[in-house]
PDB file of C-alpha atoms in Angstrom:
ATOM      1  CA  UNK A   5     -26.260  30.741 -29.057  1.00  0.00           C
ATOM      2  CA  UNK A   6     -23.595  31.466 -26.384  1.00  0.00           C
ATOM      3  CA  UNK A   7     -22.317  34.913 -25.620  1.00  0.00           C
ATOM      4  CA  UNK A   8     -19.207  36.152 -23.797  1.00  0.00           C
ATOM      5  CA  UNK A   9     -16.706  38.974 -23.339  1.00  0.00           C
ATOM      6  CA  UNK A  10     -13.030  37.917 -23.181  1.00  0.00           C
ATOM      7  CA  UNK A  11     -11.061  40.032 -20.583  1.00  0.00           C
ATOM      8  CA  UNK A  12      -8.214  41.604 -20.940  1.00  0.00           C
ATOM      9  CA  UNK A  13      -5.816  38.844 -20.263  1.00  0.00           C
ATOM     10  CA  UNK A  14      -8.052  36.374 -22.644  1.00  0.00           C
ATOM     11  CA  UNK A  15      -6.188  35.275 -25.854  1.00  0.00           C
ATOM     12  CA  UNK A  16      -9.980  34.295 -27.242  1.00  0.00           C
ATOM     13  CA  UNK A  17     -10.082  31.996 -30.380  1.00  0.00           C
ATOM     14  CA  UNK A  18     -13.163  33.950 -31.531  1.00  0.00           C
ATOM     15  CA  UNK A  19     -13.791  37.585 -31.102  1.00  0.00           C
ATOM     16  CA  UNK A  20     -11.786  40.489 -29.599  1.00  0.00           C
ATOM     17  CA  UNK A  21     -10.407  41.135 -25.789  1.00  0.00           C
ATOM     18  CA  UNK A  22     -13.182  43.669 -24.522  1.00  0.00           C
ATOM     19  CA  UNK A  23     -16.090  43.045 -26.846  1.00  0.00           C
ATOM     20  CA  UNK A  24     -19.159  41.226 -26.844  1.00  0.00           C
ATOM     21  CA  UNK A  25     -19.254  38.095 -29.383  1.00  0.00           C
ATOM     22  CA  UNK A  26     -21.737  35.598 -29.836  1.00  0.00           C
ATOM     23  CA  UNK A  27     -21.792  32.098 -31.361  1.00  0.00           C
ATOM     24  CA  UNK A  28     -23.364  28.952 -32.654  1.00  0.00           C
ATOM     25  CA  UNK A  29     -22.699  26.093 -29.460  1.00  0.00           C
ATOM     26  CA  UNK A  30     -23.391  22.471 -29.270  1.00  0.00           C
ATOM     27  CA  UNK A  31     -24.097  20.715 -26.023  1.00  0.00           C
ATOM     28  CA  UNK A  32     -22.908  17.952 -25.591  1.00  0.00           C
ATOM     29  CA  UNK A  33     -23.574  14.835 -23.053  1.00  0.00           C
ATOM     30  CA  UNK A  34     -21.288  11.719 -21.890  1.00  0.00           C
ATOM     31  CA  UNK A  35     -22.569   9.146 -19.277  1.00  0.00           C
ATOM     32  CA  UNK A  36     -19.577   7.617 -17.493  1.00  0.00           C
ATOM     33  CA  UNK A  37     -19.036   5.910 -14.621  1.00  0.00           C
ATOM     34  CA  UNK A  38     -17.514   8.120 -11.572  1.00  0.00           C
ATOM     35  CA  UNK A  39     -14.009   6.174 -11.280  1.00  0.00           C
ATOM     36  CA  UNK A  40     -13.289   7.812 -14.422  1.00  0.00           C
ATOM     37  CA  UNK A  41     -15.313  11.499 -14.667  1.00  0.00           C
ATOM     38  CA  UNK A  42     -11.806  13.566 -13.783  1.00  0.00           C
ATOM     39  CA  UNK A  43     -10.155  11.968 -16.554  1.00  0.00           C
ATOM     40  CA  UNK A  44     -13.370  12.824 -18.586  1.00  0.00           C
ATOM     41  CA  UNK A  45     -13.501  16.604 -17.795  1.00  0.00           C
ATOM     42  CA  UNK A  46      -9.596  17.044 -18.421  1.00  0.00           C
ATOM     43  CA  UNK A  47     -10.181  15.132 -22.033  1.00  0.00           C
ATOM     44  CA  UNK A  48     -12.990  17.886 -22.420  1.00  0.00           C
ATOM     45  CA  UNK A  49     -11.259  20.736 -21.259  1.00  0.00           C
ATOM     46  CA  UNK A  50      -7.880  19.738 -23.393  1.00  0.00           C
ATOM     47  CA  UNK A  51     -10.126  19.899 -26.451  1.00  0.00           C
ATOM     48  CA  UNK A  52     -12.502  22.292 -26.269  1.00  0.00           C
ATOM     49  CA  UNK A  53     -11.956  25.347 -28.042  1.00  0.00           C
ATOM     50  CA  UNK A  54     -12.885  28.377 -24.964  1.00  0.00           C
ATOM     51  CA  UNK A  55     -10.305  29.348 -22.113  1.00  0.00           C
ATOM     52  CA  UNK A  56     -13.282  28.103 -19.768  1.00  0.00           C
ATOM     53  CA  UNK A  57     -15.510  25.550 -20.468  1.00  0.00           C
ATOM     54  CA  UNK A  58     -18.574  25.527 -19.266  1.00  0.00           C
ATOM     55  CA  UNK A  59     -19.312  21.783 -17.823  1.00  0.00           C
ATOM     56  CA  UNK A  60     -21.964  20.049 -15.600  1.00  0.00           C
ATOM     57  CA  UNK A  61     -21.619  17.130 -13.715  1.00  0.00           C
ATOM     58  CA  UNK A  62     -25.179  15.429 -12.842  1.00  0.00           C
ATOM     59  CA  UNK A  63     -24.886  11.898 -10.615  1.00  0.00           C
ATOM     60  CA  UNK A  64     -27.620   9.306 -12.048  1.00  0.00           C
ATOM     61  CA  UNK A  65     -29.899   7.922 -10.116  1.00  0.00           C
ATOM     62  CA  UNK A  66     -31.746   4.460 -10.222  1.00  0.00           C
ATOM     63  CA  UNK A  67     -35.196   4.969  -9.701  1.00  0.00           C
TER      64      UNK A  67
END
């Protein structure tokens, strides 16, 4: 469940400017090689649904 507050210069998809809403989230993970991870996270952030998505970038390790 993810919770926010949109400020006042939000235009939120869900909820209201000023109040508290929370909502059902998926997570969601993509392996990909680093010669292409900007082109990744502007794919992700043209599509997803909040003015700020929250992403995290984790390099891979061979072990």
């Amino acid at each position: 469940m993810g919770r926010f507050k949109p400020g006042d210069d939000a235009h939120p998809a869900i909820g209201e400017v000023g109040k508290f809403e929370a909502v059902p989230e998926e997570r969601i993970e993509v392996t990909c090689g680093r010669d292409i991870l900007a082109d990744v996270v502007v794919a992700i952030k043209k599509v997803h649904p909040y003015e700020e998505a929250t992403i995290d970038v984790y390099p891979l390790e061979e072990i």
